[in-house]
Structures are given as structure tokens and as C-alpha cells.
Coordinates of C-alpha atoms in Angstrom, one line a residue:
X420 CA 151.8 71.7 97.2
X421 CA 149.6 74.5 95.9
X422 CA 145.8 73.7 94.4
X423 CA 147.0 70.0 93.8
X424 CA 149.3 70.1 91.3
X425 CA 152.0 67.9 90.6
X426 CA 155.6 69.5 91.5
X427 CA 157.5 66.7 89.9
X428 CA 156.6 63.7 87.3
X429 CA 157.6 61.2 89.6
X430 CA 154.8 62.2 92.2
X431 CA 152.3 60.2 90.0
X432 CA 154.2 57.6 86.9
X433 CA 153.2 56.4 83.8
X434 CA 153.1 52.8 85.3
X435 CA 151.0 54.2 87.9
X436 CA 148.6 55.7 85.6
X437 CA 148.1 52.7 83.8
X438 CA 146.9 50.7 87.1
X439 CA 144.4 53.7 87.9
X440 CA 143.0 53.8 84.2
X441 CA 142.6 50.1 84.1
X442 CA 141.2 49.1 87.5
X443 CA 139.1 52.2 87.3
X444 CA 137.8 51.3 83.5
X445 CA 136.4 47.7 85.5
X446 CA 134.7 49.9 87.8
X447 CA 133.5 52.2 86.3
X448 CA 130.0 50.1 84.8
X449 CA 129.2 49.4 88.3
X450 CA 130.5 52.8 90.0
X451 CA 127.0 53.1 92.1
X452 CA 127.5 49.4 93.6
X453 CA 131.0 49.9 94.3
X454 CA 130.7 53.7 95.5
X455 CA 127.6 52.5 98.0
X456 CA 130.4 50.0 99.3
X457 CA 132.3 52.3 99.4
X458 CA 130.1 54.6 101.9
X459 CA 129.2 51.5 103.8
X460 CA 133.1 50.9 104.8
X461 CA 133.5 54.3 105.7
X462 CA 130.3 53.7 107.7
X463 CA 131.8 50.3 109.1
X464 CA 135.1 51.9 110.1
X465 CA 133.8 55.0 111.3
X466 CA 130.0 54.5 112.4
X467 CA 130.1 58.2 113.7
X468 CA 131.1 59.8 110.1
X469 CA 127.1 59.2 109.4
X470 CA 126.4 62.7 111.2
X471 CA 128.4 64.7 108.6
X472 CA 125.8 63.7 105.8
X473 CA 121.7 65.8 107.0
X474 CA 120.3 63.5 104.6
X475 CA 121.4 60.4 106.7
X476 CA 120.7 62.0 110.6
X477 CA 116.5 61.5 110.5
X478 CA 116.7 58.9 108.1
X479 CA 115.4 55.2 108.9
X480 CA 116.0 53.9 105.7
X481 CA 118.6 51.1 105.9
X482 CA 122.2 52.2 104.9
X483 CA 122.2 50.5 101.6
X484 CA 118.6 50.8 100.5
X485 CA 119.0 55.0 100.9
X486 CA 118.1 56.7 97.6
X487 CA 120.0 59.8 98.8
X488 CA 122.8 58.1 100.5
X489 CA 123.5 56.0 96.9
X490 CA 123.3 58.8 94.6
X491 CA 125.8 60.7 96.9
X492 CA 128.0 57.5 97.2
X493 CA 128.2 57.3 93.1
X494 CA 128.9 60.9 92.6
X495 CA 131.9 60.7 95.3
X496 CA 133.2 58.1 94.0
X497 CA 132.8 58.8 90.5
X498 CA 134.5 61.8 90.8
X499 CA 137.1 60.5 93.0
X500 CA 138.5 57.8 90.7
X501 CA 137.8 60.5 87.3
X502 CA 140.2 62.9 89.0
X503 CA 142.6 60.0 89.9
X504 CA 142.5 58.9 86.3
X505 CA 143.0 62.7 84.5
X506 CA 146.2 63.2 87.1
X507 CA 149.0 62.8 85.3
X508 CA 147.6 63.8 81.9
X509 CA 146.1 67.2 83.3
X510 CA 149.1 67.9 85.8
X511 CA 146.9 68.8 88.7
X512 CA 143.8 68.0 90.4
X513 CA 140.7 68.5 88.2
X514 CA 137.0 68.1 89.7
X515 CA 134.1 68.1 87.0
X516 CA 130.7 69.2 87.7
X517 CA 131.6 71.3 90.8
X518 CA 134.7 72.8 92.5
X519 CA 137.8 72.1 94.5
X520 CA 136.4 75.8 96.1
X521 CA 133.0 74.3 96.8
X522 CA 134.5 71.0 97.9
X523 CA 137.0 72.2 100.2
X524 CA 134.4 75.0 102.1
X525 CA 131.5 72.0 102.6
X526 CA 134.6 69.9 104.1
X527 CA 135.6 72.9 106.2
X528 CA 131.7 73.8 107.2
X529 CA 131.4 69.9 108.3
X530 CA 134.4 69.9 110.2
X531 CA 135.8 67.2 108.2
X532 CA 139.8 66.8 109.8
X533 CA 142.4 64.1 108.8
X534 CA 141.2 61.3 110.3
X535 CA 138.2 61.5 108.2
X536 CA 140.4 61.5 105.1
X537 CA 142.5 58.6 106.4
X538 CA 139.2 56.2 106.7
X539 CA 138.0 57.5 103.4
X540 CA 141.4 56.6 101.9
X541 CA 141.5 52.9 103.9
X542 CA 137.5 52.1 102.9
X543 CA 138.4 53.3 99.2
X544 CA 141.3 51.3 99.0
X545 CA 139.2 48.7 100.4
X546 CA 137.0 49.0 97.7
X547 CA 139.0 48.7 95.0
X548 CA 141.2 45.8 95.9
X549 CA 137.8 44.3 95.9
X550 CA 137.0 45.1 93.0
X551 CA 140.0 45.1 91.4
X552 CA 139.9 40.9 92.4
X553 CA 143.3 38.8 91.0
X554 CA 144.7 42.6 89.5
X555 CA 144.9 44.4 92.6
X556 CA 148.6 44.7 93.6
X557 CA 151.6 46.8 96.1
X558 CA 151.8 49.1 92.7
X559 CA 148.2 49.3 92.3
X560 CA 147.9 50.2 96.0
X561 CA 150.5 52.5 96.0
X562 CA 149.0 54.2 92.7
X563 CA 145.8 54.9 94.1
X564 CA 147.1 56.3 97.6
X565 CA 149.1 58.6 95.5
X566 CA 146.3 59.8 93.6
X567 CA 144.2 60.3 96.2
X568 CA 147.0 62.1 98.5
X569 CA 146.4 64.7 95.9
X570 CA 142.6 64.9 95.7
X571 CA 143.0 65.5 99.4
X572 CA 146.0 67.8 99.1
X573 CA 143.4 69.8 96.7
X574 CA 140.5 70.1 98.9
X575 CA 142.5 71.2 102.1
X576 CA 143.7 73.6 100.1
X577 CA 140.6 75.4 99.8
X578 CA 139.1 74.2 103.5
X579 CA 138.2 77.0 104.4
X580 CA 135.6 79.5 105.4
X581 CA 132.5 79.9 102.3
X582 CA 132.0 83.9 101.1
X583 CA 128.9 82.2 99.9
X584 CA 125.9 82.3 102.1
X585 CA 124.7 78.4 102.7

């Protein structure tokens, strides 16, 4: 797969399109409540994954109270489901406001590996079958994974070393 985009329409359907737009259109009012949650079961899963984030090593603030931590949590998430969402209709992975570049060398300087992407996809699953309530469903599930297999199919691609000093 090369930069994340789709090889074949049936990577990512119509049908599942639909479940992304519509669970993510009930999120997407409360995407700082439901990315922090989101954090928090990464956290839950993976207590350890806290030492990737500077802003989170000296910090006493409690998990869910930090300014830094929720504005972070929003962003990722927020960008997570947009790029989910514009898929099928763009024909490849497409990140606003920064770059699959920038993304993929702050994952490699981090030392981010695939386990961390598997408890990211578990917790954000997590997330959204809770917030998704009586319409979360096996297609809905299977939708989601899809779209993220690609966001993360993206970023490795470019995991690796920065030209750009840090």
C-alpha cells in the first residue's frame, strides 16, 4: 500500500462509509469528551504509553483534568475520525492541519511500534461503540477498523527519520 491510498473500492464500501459519516456526525459535538476517553483507555490498556506524551511525564495534574493532555486528545481524535470519514470520497488518506510526513517522523522519533497502534485501535473502537450506544454494530466495527488500518498504513509509511531539526 503506498501513502494510504486505496488499491481497490472494496478496501473501504459505500455501506461502510455511511456507518463512519453517521456515527462520526453523533460525535463529532462532543469530540473533546469522547477523544479524552479516548486517551484515558489507551491510558487504561497501556498505563506505560503515558511516557510517549513530555507534556504528561512531570505533570501532576490528574489524567482527565490535563489542559494539555485534552486539547491533544481532541485534535487526535478529531483528525482521526475526519480522515476516516473523507476515505472513500478522497481515495486515500488525507490529514488536515499537519502532515502524514510530520505524523509519521514524530511516531518514528517516539518509538511508536505496532502494539501501540493496536491499543490505539482497541481504545478507539472502544470509544465509539460507546458512543455510538444502540447503533454500534459487526459492520460498524468492521468499518472503522478498516478506516483506521489505513490511517495507520499512512503514517508508517512515512515513519521514519525527520530532515527537520526538532
Amino acid at each position: 500500500m503506498q501513502c494510504g491510498n486505496i488499491e481497490g473500492a472494496s478496501l473501504f464500501t459505500e455501506e461502510e462509509e455511511a456507518l463512519v459519516v453517521k456515527s462520526w456526525s453523533l460525535m463529532k459535538k462532543n469530540a473533546g469528551e469522547w477523544g479524552l476517553k479516548f486517551f484515558l483507555k489507551i491510558f487504561e490498556i497501556a498505563p506505560s504509553a503515558q511516557k510517549l506524551f513530555s507534556f504528561l511525564r512531570d505533570s501532576n495534574v490528574p489524567l482527565e483534568q490535563n489542559p494539555k493532555l485534552k486539547s491533544h486528545a481532541k485534535s487526535v481524535f478529531v483528525m482521526t475520525c475526519e480522515a476516516a470519514v473523507q476515505l472513500r470520497k478522497a481515495g486515500r488518506v488525507v490529514i488536515r492541519d499537519s502532515s502524514l510526513k510530520k505524523l509519521g517522523s514524530v511516531h518514528f522519533k517516539y518509538g511508536v511500534v505496532d502494539e501501540h497502534f493496536e491499543v490505539t485501535k482497541y481504545a478507539l473502537l472502544e470509544t465509539i461503540k460507546e458512543a455510538a450506544g444502540e447503533m454500534w454494530s459487526t459492520e460498524m466495527k468492521k468499518a472503522w477498523s478498516v478506516a483506521f488500518d489505513h490511517l495507520v498504513a499512512a503514517i508508517k509509511t512515512e515513519m521514519k527519520p525527520s530532515s527537520l531539526p526538532s
